[in-house]
Short mmCIF file of C-alpha atoms in Angstrom, two decimals:
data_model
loop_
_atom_site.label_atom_id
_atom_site.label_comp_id
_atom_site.label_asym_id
_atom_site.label_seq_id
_atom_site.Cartn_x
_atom_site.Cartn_y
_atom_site.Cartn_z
CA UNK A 22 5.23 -25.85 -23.69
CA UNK A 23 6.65 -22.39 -23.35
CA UNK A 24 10.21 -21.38 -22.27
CA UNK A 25 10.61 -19.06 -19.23
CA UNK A 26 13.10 -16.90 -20.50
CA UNK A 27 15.28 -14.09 -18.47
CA UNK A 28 17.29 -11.20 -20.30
CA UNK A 29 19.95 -10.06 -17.37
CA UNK A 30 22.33 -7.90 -19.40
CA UNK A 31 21.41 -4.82 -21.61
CA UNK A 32 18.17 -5.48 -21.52
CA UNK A 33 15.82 -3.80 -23.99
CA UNK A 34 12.42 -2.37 -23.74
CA UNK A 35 10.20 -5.16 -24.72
CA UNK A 36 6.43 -4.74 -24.95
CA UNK A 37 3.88 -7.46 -25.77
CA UNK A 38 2.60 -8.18 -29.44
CA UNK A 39 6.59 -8.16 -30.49
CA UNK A 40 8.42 -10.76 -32.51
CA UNK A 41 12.10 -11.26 -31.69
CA UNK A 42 14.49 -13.74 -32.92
CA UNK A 43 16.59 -14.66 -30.13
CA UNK A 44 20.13 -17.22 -29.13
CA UNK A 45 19.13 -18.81 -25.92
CA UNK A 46 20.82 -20.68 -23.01
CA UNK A 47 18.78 -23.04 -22.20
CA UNK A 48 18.24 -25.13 -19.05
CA UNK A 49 16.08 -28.00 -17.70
CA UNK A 50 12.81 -26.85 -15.78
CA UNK A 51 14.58 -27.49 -12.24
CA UNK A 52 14.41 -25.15 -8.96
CA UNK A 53 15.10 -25.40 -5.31
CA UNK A 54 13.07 -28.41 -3.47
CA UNK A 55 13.04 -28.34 0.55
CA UNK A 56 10.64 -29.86 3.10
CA UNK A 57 7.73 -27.09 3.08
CA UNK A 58 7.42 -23.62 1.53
CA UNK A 59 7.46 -23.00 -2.46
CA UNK A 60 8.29 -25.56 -5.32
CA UNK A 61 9.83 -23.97 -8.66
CA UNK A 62 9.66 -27.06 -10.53
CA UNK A 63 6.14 -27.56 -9.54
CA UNK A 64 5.39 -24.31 -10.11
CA UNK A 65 7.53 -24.52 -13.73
CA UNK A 66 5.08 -27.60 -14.75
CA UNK A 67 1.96 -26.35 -13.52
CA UNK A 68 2.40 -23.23 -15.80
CA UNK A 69 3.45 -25.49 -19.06
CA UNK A 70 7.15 -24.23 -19.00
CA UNK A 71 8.99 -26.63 -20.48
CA UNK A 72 12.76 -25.32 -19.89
CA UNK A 73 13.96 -22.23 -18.20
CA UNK A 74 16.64 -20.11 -20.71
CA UNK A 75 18.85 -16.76 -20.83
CA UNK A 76 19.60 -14.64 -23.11
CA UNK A 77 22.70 -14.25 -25.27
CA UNK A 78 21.88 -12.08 -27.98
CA UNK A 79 18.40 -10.70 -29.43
CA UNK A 80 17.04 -8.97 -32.78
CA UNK A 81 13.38 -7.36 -32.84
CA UNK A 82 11.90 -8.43 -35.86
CA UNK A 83 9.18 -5.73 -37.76
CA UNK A 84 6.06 -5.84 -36.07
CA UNK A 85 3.58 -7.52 -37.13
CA UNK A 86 0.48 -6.17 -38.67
CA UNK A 87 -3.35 -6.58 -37.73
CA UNK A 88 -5.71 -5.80 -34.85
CA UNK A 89 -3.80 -5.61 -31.30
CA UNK A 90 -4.34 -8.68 -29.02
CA UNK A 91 -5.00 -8.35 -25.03
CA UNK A 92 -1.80 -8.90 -24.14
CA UNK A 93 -1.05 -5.58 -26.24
CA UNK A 94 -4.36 -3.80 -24.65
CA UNK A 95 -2.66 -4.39 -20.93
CA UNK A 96 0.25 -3.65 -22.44
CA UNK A 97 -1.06 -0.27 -23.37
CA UNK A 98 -2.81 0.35 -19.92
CA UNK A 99 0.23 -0.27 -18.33
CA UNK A 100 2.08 2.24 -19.77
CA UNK A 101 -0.69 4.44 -19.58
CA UNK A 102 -0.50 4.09 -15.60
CA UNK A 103 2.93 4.72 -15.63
CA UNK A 104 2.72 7.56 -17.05
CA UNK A 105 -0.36 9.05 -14.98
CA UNK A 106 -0.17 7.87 -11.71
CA UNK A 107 2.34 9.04 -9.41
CA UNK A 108 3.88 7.26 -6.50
CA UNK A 109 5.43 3.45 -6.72
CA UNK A 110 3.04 2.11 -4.15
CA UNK A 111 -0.09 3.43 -5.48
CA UNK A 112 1.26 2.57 -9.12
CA UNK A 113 1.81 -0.91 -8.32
CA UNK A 114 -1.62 -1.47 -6.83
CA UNK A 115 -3.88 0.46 -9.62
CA UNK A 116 -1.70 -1.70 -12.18
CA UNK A 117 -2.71 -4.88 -10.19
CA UNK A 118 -6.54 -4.29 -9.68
CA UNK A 119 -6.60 -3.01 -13.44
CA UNK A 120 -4.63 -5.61 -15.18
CA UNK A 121 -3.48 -8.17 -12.82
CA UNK A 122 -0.01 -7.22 -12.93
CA UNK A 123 2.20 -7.08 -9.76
CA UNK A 124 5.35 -6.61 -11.44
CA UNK A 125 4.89 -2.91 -9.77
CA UNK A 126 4.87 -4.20 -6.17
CA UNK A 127 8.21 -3.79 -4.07
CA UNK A 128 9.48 -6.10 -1.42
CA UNK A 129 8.50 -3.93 1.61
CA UNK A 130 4.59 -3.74 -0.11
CA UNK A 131 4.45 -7.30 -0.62
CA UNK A 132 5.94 -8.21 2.78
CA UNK A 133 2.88 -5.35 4.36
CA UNK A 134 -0.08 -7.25 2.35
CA UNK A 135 1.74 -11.17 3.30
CA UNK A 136 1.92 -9.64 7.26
CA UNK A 137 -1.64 -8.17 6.98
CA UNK A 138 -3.15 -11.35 4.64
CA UNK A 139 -4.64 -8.72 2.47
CA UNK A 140 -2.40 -10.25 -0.54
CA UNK A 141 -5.45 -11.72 -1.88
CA UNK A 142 -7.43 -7.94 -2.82
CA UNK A 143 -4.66 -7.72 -5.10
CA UNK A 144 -5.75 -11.14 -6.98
CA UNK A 145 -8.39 -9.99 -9.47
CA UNK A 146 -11.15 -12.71 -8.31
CA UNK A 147 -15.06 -12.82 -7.28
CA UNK A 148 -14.99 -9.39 -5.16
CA UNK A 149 -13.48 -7.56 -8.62
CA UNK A 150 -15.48 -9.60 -10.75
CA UNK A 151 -18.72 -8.85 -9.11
CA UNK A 152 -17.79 -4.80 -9.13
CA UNK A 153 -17.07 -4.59 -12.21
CA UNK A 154 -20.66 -6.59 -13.13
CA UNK A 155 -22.47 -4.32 -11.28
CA UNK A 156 -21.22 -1.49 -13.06
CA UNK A 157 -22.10 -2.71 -16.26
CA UNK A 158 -25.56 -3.50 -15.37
CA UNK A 159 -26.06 0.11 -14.63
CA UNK A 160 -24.30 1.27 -17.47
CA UNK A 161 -26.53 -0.66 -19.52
CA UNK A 162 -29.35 0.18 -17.61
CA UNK A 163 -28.95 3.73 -18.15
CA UNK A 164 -28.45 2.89 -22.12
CA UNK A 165 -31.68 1.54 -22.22
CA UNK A 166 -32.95 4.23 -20.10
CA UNK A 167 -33.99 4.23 -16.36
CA UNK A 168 -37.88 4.22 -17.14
CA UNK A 169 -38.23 1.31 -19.10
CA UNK A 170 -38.96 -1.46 -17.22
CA UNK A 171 -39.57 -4.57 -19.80
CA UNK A 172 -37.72 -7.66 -20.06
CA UNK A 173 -35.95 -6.54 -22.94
CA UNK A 174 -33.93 -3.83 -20.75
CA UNK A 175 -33.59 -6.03 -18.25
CA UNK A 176 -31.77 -8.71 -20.47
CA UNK A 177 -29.94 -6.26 -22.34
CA UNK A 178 -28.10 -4.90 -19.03
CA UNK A 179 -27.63 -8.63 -17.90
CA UNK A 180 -25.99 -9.21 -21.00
CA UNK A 181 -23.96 -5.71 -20.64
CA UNK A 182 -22.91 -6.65 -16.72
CA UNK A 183 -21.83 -9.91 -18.53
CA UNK A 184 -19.80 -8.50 -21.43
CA UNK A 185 -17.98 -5.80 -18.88
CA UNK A 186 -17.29 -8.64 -16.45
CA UNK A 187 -15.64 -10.34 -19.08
CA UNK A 188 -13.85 -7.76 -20.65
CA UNK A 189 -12.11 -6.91 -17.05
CA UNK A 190 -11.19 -10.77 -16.54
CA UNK A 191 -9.60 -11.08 -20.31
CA UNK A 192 -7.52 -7.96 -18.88
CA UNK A 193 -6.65 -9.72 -15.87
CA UNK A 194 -5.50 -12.31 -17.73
CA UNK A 195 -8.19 -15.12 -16.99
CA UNK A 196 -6.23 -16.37 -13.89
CA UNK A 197 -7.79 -19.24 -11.88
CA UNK A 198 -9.51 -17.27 -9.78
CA UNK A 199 -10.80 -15.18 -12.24
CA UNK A 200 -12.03 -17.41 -14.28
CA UNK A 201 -13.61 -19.29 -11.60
CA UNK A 202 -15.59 -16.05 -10.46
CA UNK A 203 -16.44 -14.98 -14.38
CA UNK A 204 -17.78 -18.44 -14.78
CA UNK A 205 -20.23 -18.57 -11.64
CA UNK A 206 -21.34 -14.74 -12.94
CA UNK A 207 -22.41 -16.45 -16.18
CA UNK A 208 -23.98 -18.74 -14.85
CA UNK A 209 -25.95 -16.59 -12.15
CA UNK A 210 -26.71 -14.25 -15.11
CA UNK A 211 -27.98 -16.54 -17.27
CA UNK A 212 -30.29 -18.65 -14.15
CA UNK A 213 -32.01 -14.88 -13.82
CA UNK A 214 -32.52 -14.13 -17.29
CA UNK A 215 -33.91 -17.27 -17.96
CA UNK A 216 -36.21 -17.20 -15.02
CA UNK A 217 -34.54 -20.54 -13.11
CA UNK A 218 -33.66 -20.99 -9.90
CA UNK A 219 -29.62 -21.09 -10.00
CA UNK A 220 -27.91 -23.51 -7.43
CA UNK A 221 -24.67 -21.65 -6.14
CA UNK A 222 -23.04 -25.44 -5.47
CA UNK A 223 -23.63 -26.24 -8.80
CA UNK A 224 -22.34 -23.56 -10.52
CA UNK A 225 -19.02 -23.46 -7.83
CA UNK A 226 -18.20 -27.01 -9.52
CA UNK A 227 -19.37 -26.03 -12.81
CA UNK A 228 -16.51 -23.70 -12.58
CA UNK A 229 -14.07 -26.17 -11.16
CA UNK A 230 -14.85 -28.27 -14.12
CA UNK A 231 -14.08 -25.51 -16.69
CA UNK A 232 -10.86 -25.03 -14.95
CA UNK A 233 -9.53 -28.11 -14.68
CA UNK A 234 -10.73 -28.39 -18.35
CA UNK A 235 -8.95 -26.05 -19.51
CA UNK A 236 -6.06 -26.56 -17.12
CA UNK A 237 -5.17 -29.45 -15.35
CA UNK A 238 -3.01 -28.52 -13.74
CA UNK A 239 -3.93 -25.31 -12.16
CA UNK A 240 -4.59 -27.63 -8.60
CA UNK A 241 -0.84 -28.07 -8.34
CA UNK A 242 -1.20 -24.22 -8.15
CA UNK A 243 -2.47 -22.56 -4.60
CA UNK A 244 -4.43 -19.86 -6.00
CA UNK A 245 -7.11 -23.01 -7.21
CA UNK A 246 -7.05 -24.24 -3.43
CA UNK A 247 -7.50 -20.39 -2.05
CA UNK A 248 -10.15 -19.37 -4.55
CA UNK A 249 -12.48 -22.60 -4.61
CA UNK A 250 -12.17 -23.42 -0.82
CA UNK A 251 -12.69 -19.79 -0.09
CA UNK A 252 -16.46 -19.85 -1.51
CA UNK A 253 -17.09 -23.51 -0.37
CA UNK A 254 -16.61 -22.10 2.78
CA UNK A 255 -19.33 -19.62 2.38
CA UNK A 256 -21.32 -21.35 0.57
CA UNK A 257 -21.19 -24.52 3.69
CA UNK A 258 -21.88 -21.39 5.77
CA UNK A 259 -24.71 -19.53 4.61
CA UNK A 260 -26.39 -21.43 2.49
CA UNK A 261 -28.38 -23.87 5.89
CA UNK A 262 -29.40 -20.72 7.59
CA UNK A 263 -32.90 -20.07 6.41
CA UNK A 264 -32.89 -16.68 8.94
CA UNK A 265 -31.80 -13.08 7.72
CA UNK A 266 -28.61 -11.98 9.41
CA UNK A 267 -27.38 -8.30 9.80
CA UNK A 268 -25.19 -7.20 7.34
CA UNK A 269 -23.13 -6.26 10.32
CA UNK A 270 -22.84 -9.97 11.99
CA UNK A 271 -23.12 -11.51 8.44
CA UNK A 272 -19.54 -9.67 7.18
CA UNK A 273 -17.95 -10.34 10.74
CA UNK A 274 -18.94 -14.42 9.96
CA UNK A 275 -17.81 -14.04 6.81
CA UNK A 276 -14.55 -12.98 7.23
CA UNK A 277 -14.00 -15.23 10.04
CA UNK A 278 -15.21 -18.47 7.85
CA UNK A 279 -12.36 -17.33 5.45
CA UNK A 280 -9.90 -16.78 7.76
CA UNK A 281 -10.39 -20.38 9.70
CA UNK A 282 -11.00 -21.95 6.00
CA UNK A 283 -8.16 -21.20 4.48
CA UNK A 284 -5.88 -21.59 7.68
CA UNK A 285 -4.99 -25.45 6.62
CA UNK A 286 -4.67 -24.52 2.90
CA UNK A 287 -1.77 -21.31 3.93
CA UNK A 288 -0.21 -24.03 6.40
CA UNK A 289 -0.17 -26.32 3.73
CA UNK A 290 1.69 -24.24 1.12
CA UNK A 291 3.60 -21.55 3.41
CA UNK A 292 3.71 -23.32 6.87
CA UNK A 293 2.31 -20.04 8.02
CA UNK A 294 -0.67 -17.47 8.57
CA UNK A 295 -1.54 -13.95 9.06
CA UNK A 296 -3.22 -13.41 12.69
CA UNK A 297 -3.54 -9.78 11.74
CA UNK A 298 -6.01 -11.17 8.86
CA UNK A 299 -9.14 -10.92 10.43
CA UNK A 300 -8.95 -6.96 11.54
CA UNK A 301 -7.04 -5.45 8.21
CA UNK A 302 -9.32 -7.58 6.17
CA UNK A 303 -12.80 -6.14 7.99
CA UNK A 304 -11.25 -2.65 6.83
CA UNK A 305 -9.47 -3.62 3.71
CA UNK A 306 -12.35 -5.05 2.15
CA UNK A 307 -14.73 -2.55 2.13
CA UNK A 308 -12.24 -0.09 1.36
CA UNK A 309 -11.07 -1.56 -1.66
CA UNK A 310 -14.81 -2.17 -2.94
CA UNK A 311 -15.91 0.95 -2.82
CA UNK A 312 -12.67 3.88 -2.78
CA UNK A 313 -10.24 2.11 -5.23
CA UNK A 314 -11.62 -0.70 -7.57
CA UNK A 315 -14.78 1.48 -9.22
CA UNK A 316 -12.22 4.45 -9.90
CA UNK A 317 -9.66 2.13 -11.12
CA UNK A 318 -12.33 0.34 -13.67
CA UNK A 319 -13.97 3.80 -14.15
CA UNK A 320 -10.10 5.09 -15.47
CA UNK A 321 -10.20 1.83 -17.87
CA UNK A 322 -13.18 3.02 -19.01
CA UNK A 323 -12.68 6.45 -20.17
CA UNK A 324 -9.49 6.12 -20.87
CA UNK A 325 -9.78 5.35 -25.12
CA UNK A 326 -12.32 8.58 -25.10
CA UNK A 327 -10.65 11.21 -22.04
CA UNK A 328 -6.91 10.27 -20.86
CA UNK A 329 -7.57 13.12 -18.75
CA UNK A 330 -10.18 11.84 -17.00
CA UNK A 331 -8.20 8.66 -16.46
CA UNK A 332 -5.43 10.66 -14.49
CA UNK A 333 -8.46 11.93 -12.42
CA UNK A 334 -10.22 9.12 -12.10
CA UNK A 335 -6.55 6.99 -10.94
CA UNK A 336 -5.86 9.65 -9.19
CA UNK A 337 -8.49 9.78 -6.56
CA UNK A 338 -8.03 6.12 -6.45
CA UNK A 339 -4.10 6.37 -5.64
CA UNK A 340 -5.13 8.60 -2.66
CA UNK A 341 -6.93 6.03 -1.54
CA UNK A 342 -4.52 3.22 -1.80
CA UNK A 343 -2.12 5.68 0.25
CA UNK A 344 -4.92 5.35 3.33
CA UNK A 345 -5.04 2.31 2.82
CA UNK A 346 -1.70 1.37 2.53
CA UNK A 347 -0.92 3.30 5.44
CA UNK A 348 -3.41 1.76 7.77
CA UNK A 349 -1.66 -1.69 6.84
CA UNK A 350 0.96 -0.51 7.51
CA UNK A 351 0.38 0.14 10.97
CA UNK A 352 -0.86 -2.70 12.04
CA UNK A 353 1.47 -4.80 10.55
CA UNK A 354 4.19 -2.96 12.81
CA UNK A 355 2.19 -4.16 15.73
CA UNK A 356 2.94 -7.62 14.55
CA UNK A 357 6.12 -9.88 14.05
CA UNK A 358 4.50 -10.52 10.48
CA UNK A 359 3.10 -14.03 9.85
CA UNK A 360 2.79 -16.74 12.32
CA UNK A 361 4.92 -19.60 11.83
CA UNK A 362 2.74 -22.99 11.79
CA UNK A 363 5.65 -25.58 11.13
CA UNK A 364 4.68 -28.80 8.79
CA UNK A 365 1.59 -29.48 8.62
CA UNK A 366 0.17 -33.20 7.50
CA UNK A 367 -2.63 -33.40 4.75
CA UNK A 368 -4.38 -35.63 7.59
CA UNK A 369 -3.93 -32.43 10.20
CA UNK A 370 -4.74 -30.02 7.25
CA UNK A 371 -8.13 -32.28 6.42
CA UNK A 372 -9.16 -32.30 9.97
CA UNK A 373 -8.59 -28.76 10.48
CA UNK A 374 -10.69 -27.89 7.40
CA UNK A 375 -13.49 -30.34 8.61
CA UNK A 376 -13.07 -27.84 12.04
CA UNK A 377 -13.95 -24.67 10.57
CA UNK A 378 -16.60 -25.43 8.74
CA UNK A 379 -18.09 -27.03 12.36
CA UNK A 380 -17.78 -23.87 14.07
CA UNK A 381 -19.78 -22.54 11.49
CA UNK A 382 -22.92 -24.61 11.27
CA UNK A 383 -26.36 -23.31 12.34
CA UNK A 384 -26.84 -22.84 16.46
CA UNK A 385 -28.71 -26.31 16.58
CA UNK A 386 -26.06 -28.41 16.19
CA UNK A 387 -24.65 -28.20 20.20
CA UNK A 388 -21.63 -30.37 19.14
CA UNK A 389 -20.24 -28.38 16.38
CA UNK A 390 -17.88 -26.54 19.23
CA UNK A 391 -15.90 -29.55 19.02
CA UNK A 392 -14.26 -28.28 15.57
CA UNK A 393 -12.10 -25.78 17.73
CA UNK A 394 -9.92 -28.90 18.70
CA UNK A 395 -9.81 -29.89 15.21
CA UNK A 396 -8.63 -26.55 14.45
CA UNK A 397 -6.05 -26.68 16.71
CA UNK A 398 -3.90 -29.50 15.47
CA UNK A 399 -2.19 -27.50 13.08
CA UNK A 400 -0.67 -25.94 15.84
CA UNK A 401 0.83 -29.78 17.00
CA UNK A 402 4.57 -29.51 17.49
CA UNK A 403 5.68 -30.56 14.10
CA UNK A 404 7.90 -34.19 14.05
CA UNK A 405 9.39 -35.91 16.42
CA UNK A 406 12.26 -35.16 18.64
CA UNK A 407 15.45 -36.80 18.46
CA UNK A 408 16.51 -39.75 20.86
CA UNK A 409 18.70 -39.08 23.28
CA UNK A 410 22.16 -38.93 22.03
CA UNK A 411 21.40 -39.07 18.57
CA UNK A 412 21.24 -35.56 15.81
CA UNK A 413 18.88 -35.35 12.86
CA UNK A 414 20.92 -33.98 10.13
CA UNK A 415 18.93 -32.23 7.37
CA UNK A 416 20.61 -30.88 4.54
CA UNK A 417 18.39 -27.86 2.74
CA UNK A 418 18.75 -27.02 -1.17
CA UNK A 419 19.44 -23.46 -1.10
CA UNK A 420 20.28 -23.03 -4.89
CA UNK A 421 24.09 -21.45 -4.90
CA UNK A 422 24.94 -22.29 -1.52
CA UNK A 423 24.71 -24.94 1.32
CA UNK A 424 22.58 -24.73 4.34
CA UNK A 425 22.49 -27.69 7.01
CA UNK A 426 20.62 -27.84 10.60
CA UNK A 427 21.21 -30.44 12.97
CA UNK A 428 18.53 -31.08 15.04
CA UNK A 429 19.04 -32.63 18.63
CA UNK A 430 17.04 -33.82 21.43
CA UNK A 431 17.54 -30.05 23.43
#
């Protein structure tokens, strides 16, 4: 496993491709365990760290030679943005939509996306993915020039929208959901060039497979939950009706199947949800897809042939990250920030699930109203109150301190 180390004092510069030789402090993979809300050591396992250390003393090492890696490609990008982009906010987003890195993001940003449940835009997945596919179809496309209409161009800018789609998700680090939505592109990609009819349910679990494949454990993780539930959803949605929908009505479903979908999975592993989701998503989205992510990718792009261009490109993007950013954060000032749901059963979380996906089922099926009931027992008082004249005393692990409530039957 790898060690999760931390460098508090006089730390160096360090950038990625370097060899050090390091004395370490190190520790046992523990963390803070409570009743609900995050898990360290879960977290610590999940991501194959097999002890957590600090830093006494360090020496860089030469650098090794040979062709750089990824890591040292994002490495290079990042730096690049740094340098080109002005403003911490919009820095912090361009560096997460180009390289999955949210290192950039301050508290008060994070705590606007967590109020506004827009965190996920930030999570290079399927909407990313898919952009930066299209692009390289039409990139390709144009290679092979807009005239020709043979199979041969048509395979050669599948196989382009493929490659660029790829390329983005190695820079982004081939998270879970990444991976998931790079894997269902293949496979959509390859079902067209080949002529076959491609069957979205099997290629959402051909995905799942790869994943846990190549990671068992990333379902102890809640990025696995958010990502596969969040097409299931859709896909449980969409794929009965046999009708055309407006785009119009067809977005507004969508987002609300997401929102009501992912409800028990948020209660689950933050006891809590965003009820300003639904409207700062319905502008968010769009947004994102079509003022920030193509000018971001476009700036990755250029950026080995015209640096200037990059600043341009990031640039026009950054300006619209500041709308953006300034829309959430109005509405999230109209809001006490996320909505408290209290502990939540799996049985509760199951049977909420099982209620979105009713609401959602084609118009024939007059019965499927009763999933708003289901829905509603994650809002069930949580527990049980205390007898009379008896205290539940519950002692919380706080890391360097000691917090206690006592809970009582008033």
């Amino acid at each position: 496993g790898s060690i999760l180390t931390s460098w508090y004092r006089d730390a160096p510069e360090i950038r990625a491709g370097e060899q050090w030789q390091l004395e370490l402090t190190l520790k046992p993979p523990w963390g803070v365990v409570n009743f609900s809300g995050p898990d360290r050591e879960r977290w610590l396992f999940a991501n194959d760290f097999g002890a957590t250390a600090t830093v006494r003393e360090g020496l860089r090492l030469p650098a090794p030679k040979g062709w750089p890696g990824i890591q040292q490609l994002r490495d290079r990008i990042r730096r690049e943005i740094d340098m080109r982009v002005t403003g911490e906010d919009r820095r912090g987003v361009i560096r997460a939509l180009a390289i999955a890195d949210t290192s950039g993001l301050g508290d008060r940003l994070r705590n606007t996306l967590q109020a506004t449940g827009t965190s996920h835009l930030l999570a290079i997945s399927g909407l990313h993915i898919g952009l930066a596919a299209a692009g390289g179809f039409w990139l390709f496309r144009l290679l092979t020039g807009l005239s020709r209409t043979g199979r041969f161009a048509f395979f050669f800018s599948a196989a382009g929208s493929g490659l660029v789609a790829a390329a983005y998700a190695c820079l982004a680090d081939l998270g879970v959901s990444t991976t998931r939505a790079l894997i269902m592109l293949m496979v959509f990609s390859a079902g067209l060039v080949c002529a076959r009819h491609v069957n979205a349910t099997r290629s959402l679990l051909m995905a799942a497979a790869v994943v846990l494949l190549t990671n068992p454990f990333a379902a102890l993780g809640a990025g696995f939950w958010f990502s596969f539930l969040a097409v299931a959803a859709l896909l449980i949605t969409f794929r009965p009706r046999t009708g055309r929908l407006h785009w119009s009505r067809a977005v507004l479903m969508a987002q609300c199947v997401v929102l009501l979908a992912l409800m028990p999975v948020s209660a689950a592993w933050f006891s809590a949800f965003s009820p300003l989701g639904f409207p700062a998503n319905i502008i968010a989205i769009p947004w994102v897809s079509l003022f920030v992510v193509p000018f971001v990718l476009g700036g990755i792009a250029v950026l080995p042939f015209f640096p200037e261009a990059s600043s341009l490109l990031w640039g026009v993007g950054g300006n619209a990250v500041d709308w953006l950013l300034w829309f959430l954060g109005t509405l999230s000032s109209l809001s006490q920030g996320l909505a408290g749901l209290g502990r939540v059963s799996i049985f509760h979380q199951m049977l909420a699930f099982c209620g979105a996906m009713m609401l959602f089922l084609p118009r024939l099926l007059h019965w499927k109203w009763l999933g708003f009931f289901l829905v509603l027992t994650l809002f069930l008082p949580a527990g049980t109150i205390p007898a009379a004249g008896s205290a539940v005393v519950e002692v919380l692990d706080a890391g360097q301190g000691t917090a206690v409530t006592v809970s009582t039957p008033g």
